PDB file of C-alpha atoms and ligand atoms in Angstrom:
ATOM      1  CA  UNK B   1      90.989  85.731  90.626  1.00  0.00           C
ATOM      2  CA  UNK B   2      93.498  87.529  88.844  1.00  0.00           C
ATOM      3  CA  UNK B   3      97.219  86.225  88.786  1.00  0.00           C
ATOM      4  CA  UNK B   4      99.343  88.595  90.262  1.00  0.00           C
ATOM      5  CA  UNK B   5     102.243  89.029  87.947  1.00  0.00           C
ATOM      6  CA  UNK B   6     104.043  92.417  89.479  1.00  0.00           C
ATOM      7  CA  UNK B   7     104.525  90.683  92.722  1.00  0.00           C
ATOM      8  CA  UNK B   8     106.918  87.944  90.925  1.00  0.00           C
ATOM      9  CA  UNK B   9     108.427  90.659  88.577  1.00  0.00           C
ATOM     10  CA  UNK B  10     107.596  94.020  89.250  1.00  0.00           C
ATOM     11  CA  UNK B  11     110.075  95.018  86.286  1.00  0.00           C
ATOM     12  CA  UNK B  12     107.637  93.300  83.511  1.00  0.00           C
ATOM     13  CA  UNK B  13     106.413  95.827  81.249  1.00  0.00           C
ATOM     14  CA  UNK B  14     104.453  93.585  79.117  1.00  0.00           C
ATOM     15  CA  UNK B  15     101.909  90.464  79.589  1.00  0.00           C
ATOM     16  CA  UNK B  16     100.055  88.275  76.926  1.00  0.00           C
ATOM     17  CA  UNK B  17      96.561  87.111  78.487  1.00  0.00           C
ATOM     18  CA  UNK B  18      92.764  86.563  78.483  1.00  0.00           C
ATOM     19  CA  UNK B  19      90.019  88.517  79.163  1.00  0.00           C
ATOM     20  CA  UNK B  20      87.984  87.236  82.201  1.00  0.00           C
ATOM     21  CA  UNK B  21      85.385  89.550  82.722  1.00  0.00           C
ATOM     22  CA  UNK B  22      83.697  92.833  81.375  1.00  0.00           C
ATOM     23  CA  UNK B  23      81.723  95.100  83.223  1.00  0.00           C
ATOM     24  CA  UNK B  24      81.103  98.712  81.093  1.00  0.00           C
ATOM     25  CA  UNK B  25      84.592 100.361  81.137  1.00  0.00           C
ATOM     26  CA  UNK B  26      86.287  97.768  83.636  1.00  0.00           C
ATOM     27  CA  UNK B  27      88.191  94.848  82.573  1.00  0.00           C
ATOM     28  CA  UNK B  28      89.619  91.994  84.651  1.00  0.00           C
ATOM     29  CA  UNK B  29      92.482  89.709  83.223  1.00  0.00           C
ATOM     30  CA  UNK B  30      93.407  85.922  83.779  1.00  0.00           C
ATOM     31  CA  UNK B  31      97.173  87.711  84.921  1.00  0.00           C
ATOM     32  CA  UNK B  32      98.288  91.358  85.106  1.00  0.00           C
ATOM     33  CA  UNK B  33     101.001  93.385  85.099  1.00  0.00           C
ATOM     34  CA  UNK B  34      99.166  96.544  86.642  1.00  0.00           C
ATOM     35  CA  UNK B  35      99.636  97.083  90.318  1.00  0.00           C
ATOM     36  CA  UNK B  36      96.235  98.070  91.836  1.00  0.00           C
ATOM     37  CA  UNK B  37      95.548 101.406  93.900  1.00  0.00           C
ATOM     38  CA  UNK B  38      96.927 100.612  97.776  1.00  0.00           C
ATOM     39  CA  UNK B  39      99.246 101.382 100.274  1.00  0.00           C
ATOM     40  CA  UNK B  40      99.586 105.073  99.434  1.00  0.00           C
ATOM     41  CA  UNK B  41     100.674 103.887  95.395  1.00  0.00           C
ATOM     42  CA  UNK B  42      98.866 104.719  92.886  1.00  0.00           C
ATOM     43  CA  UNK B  43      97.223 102.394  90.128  1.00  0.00           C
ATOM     44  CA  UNK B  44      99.304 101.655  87.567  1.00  0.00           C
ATOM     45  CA  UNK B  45      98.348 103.291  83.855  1.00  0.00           C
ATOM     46  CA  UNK B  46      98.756 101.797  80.291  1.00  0.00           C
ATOM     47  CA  UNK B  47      97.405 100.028  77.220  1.00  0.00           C
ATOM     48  CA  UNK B  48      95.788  96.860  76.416  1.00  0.00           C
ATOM     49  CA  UNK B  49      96.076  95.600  72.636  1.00  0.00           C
ATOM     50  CA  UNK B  50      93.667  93.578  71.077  1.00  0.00           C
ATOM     51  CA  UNK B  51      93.934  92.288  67.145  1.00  0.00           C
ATOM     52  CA  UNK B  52      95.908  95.506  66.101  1.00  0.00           C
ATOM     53  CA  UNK B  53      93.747  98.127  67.952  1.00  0.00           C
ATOM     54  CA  UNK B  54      94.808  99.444  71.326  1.00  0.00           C
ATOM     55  CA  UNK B  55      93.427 101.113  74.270  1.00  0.00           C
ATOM     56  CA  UNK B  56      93.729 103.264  76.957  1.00  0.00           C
ATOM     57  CA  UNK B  57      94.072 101.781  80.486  1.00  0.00           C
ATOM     58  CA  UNK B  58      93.739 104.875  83.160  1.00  0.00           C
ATOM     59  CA  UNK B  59      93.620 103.587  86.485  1.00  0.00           C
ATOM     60  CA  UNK B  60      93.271  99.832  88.007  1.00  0.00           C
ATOM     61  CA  UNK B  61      92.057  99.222  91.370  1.00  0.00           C
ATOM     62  CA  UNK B  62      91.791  95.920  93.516  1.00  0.00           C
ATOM     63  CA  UNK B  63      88.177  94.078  92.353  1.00  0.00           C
ATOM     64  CA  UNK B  64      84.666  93.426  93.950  1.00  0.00           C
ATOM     65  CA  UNK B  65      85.317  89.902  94.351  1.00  0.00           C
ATOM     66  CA  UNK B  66      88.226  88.905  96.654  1.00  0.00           C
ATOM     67  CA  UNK B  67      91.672  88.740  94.475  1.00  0.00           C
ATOM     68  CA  UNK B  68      90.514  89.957  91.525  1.00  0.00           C
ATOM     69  CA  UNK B  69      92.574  93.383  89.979  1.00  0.00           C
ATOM     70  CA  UNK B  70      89.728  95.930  87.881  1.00  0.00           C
ATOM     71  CA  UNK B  71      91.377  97.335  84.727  1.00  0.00           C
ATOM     72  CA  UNK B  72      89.620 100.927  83.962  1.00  0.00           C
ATOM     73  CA  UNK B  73      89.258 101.982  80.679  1.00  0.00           C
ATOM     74  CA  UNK B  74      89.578 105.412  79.090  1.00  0.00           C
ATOM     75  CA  UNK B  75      86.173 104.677  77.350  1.00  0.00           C
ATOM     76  CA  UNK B  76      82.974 102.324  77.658  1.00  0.00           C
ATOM     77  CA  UNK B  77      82.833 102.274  73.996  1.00  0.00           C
ATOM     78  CA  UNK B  78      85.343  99.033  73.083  1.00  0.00           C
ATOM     79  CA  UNK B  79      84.522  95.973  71.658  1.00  0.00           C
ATOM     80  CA  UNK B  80      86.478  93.659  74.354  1.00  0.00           C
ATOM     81  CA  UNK B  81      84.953  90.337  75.160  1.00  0.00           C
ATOM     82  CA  UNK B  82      85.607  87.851  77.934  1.00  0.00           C
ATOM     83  CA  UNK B  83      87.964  85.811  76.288  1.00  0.00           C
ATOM     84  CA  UNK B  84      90.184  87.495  74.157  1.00  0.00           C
ATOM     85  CA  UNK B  85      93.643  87.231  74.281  1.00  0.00           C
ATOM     86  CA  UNK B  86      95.103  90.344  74.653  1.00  0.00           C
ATOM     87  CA  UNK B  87      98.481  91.475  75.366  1.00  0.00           C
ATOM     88  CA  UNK B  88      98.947  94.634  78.538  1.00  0.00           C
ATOM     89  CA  UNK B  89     101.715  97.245  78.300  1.00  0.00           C
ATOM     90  CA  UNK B  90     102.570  99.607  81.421  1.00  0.00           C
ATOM     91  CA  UNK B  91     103.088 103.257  81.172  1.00  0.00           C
ATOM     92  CA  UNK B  92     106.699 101.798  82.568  1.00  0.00           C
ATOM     93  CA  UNK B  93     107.732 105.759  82.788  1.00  0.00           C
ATOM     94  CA  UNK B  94     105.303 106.335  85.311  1.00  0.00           C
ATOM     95  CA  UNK B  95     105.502 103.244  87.365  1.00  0.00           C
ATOM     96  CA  UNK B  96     109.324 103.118  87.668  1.00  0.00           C
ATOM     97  CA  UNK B  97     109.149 106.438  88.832  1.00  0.00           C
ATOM     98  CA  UNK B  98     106.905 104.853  91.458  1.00  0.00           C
ATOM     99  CA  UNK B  99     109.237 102.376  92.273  1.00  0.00           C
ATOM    100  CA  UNK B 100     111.855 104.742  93.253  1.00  0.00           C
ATOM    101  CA  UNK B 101     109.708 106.611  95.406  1.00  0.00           C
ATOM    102  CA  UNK B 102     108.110 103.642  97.290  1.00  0.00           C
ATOM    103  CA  UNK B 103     111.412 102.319  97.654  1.00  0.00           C
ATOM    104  CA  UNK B 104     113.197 105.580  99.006  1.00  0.00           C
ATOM    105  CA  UNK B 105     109.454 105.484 101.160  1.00  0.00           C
ATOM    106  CA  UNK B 106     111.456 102.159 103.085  1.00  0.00           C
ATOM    107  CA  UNK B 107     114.670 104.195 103.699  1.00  0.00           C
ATOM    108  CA  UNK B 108     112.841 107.397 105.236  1.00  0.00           C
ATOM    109  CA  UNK B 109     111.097 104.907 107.303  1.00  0.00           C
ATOM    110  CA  UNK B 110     114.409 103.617 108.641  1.00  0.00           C
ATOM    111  CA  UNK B 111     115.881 106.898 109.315  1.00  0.00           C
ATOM    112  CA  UNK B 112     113.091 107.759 111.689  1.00  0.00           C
ATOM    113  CA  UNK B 113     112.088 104.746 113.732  1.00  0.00           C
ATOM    114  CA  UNK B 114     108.457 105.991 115.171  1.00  0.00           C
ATOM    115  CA  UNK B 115     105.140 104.694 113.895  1.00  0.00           C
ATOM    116  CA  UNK B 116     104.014 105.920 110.618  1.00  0.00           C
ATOM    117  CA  UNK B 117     100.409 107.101 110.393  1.00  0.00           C
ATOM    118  CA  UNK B 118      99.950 107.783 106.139  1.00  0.00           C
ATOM    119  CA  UNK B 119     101.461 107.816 103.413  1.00  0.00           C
ATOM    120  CA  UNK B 120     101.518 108.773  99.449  1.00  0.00           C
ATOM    121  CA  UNK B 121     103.367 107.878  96.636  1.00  0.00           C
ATOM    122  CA  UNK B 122     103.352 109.855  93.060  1.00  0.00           C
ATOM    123  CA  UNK B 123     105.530 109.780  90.376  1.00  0.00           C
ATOM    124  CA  UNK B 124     106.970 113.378  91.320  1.00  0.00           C
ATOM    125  CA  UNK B 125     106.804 113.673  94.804  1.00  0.00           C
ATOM    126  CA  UNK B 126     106.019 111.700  97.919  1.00  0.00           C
ATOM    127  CA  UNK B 127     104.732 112.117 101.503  1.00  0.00           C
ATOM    128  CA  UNK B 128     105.124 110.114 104.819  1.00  0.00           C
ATOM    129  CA  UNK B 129     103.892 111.319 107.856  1.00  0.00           C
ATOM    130  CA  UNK B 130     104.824 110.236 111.631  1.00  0.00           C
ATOM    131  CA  UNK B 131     103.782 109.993 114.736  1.00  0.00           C
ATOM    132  CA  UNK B 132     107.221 111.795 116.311  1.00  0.00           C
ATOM    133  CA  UNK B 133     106.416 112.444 119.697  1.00  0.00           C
ATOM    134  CA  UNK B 134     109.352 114.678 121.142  1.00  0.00           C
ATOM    135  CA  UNK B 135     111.602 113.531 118.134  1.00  0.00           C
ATOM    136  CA  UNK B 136     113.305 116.466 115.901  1.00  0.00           C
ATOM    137  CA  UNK B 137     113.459 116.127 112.338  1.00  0.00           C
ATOM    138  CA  UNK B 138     116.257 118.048 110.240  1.00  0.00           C
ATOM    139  CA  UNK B 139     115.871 118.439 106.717  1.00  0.00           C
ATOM    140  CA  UNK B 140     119.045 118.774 105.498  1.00  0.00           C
ATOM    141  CA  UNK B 141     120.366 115.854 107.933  1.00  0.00           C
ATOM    142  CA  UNK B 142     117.702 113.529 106.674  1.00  0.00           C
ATOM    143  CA  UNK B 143     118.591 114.687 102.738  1.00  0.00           C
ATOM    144  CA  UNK B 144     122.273 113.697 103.821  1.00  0.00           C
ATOM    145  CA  UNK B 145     121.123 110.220 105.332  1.00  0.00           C
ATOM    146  CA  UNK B 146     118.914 109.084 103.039  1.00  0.00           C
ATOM    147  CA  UNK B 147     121.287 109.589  99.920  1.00  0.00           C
ATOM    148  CA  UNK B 148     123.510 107.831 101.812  1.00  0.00           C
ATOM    149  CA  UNK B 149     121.448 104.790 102.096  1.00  0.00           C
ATOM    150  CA  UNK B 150     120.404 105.312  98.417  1.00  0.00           C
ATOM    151  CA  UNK B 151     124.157 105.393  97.366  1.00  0.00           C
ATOM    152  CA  UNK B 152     125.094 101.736  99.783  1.00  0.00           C
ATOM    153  CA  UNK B 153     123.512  99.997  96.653  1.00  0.00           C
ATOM    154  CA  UNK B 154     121.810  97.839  98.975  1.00  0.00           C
ATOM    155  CA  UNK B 155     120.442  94.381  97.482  1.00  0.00           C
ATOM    156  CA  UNK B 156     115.749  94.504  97.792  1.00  0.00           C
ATOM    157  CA  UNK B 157     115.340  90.567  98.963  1.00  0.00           C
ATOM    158  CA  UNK B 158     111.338  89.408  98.967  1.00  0.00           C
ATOM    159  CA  UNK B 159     110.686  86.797 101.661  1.00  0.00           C
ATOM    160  CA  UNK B 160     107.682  85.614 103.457  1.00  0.00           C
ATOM    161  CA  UNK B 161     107.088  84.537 107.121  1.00  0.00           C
ATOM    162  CA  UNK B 162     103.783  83.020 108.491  1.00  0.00           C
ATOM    163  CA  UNK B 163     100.424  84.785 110.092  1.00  0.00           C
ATOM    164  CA  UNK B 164     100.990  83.502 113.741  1.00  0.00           C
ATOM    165  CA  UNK B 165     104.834  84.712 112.962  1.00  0.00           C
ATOM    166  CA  UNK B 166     103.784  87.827 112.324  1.00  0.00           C
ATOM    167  CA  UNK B 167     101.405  88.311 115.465  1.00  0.00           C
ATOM    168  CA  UNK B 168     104.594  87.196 117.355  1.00  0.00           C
ATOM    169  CA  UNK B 169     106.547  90.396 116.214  1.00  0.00           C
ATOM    170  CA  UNK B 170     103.901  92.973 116.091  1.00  0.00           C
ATOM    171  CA  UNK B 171     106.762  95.433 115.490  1.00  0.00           C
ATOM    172  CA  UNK B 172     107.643  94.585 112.025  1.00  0.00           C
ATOM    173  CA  UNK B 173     104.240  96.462 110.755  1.00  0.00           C
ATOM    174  CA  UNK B 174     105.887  99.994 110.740  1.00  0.00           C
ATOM    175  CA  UNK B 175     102.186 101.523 109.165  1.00  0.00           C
ATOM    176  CA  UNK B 176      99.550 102.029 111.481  1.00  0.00           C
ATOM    177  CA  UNK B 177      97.290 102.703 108.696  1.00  0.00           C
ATOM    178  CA  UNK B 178      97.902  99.956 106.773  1.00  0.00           C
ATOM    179  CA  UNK B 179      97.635  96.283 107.936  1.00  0.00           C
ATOM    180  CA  UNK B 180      99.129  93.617 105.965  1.00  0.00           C
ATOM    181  CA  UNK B 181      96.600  91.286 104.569  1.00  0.00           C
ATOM    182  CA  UNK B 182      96.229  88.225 106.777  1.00  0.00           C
ATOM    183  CA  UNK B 183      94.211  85.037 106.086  1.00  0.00           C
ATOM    184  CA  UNK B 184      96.543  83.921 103.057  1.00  0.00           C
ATOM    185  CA  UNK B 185      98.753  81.718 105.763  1.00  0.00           C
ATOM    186  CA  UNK B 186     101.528  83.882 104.723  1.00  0.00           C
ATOM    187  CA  UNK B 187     102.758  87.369 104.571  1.00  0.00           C
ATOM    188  CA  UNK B 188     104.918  89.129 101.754  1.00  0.00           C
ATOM    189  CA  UNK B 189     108.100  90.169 103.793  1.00  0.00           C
ATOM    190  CA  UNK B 190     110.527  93.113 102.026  1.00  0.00           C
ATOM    191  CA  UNK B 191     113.856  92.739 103.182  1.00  0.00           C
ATOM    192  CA  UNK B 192     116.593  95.598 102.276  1.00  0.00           C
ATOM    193  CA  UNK B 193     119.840  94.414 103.857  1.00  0.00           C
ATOM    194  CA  UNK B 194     119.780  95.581 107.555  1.00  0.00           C
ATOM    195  CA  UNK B 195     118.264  98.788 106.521  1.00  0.00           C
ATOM    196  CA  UNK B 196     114.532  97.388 106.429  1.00  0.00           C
ATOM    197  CA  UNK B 197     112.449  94.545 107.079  1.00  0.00           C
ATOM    198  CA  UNK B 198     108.919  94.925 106.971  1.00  0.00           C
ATOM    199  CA  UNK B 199     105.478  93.396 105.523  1.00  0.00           C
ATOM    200  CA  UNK B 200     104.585  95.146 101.915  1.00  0.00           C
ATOM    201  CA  UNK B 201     102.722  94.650  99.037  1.00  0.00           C
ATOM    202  CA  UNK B 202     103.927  97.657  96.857  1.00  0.00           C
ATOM    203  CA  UNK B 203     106.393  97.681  94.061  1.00  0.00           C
ATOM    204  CA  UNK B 204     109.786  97.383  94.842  1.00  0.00           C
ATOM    205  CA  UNK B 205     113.469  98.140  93.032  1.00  0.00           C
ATOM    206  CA  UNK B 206     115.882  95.686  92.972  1.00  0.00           C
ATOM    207  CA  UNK B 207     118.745  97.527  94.461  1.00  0.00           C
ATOM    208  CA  UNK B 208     118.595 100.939  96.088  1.00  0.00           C
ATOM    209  CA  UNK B 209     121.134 103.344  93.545  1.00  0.00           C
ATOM    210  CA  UNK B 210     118.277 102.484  91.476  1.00  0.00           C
ATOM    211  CA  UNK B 211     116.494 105.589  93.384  1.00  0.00           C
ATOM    212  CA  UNK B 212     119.042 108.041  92.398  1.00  0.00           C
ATOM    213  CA  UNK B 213     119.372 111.552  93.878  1.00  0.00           C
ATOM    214  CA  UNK B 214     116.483 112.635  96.862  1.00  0.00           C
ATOM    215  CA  UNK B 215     115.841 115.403  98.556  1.00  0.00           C
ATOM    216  CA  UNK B 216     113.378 115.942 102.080  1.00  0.00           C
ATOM    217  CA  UNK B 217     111.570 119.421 100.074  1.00  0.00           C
ATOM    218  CA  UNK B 218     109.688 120.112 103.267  1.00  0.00           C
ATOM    219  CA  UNK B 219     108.665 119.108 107.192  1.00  0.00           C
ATOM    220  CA  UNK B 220     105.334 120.076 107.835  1.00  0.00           C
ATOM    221  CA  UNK B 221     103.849 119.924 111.346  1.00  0.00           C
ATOM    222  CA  UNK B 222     100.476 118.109 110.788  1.00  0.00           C
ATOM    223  CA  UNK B 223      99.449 118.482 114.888  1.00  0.00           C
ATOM    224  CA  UNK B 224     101.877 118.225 118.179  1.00  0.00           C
ATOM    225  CA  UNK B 225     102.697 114.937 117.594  1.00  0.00           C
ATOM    226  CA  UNK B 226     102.650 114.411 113.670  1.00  0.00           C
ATOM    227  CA  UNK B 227     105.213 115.100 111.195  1.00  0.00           C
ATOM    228  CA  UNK B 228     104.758 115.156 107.456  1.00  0.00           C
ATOM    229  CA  UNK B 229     108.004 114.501 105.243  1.00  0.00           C
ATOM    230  CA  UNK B 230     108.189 115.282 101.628  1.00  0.00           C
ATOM    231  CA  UNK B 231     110.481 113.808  99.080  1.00  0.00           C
ATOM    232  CA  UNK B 232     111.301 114.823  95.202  1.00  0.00           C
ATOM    233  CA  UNK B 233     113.599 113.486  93.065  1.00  0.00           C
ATOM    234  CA  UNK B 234     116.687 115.780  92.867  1.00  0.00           C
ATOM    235  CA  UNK B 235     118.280 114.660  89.318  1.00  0.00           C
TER     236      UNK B 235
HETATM  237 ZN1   ZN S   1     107.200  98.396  99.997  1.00  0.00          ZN
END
């Protein structure tokens, strides 16, 4: 089990821990910083450091055994053993970037209130798609709204509510494809204001103007009843 430091902090950029296990080029720590592929967000990238040398971490993805988080490396050749301490630093760059764009992901979500069949974040440029039935979408309208929301420097609270809580409001999971993880007892609730309340396990901002300047780049038609926004950073 790895201890899941980004969901307590997701603005840590640096961890001291132990090695736990060591498997080739893939490296699992007692704690982590590095959010795990999931959700549409990437895996996070950066370095581990180990008595002055330091290496490449290129991609991290959830582990074969149930909570544990898989570090890749850039190379098999290391000399990493299960016990060192080690200290982890994020490519922060990239991974704020992805906290802007999951965030703003929240706010397009609340601006068009049908079910949402997929999704991507990148560190560029992002994609939601929905299942819009006889809904229109306007580009420049949604550009307009979602800025707005951006610019109400709403407050991101975390809060939790139980399993049998959640089966009671089935409408809170706004993702088709993407179920929250029951079994725990408890779910990871993101509240932002009365703009959005759902069940996530991404990376989150603390307060919206953190997103800065958006902009919808394009509406595809993905089918009759499927819709595929884009989003880009406009700064
Ligand atoms: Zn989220």
């Amino acid at each position: 089990m790895t201890e899941k430091v980004f969901y307590q902090d997701s603005y840590q950029q640096t961890l001291n821990t132990t090695i736990t296990a060591v498997q080739a080029d893939r490296i699992e720590f007692a704690a982590t910083i590095f959010y795990p592929l999931g959700g549409g967000q990437p895996g996070d990238q950066g370095t581990v450091s180990c008595n002055g040398s330091s290496l490449n971490i290129v991609d991290t993805r959830k582990g074969e055994t149930a909570d544990a988080i898989s570090h890749q490396l850039e190379s098999e050749t290391h000399e990493l053993q299960i016990g060192d301490e080690v200290t982890l630093k994020l490519d922060w760059e990239r991974r704020y970037k992805h906290m802007r764009m999951h965030t703003c992901m929240h706010l397009l979500g609340s601006l068009i209130p049908v079910p949402v069949t997929g999704g991507s974040v990148g560190a560029e440029k992002s994609r939601l798609d929905f299942d819009i039935g006889d809904n229109q979408l306007d580009k420049e309208d949604l550009t307009i709204r979602l800025n707005e929301l951006v610019q109400s420097e709403t407050t991101l609270a975390l809060e939790s509510i139980t399993d049998e809580e959640l089966d009671q409001n089935p409408s809170l999971v706004r993702t088709m494809s993407v179920q929250p993880p029951r079994g725990a007892g408890t779910i990871r609730m993101i509240r932002i204001g009365d703009i959005d309340y759902q069940p996530c396990g991404g990376t989150h901002l603390s307060n919206t103007s953190e997103i800065g300047p958006v902009r919808v780049s394009k509406i595809e038609n993905k089918g009759k009843r499927n819709r595929r926004v884009h989003l880009v950073f406009d700064d």
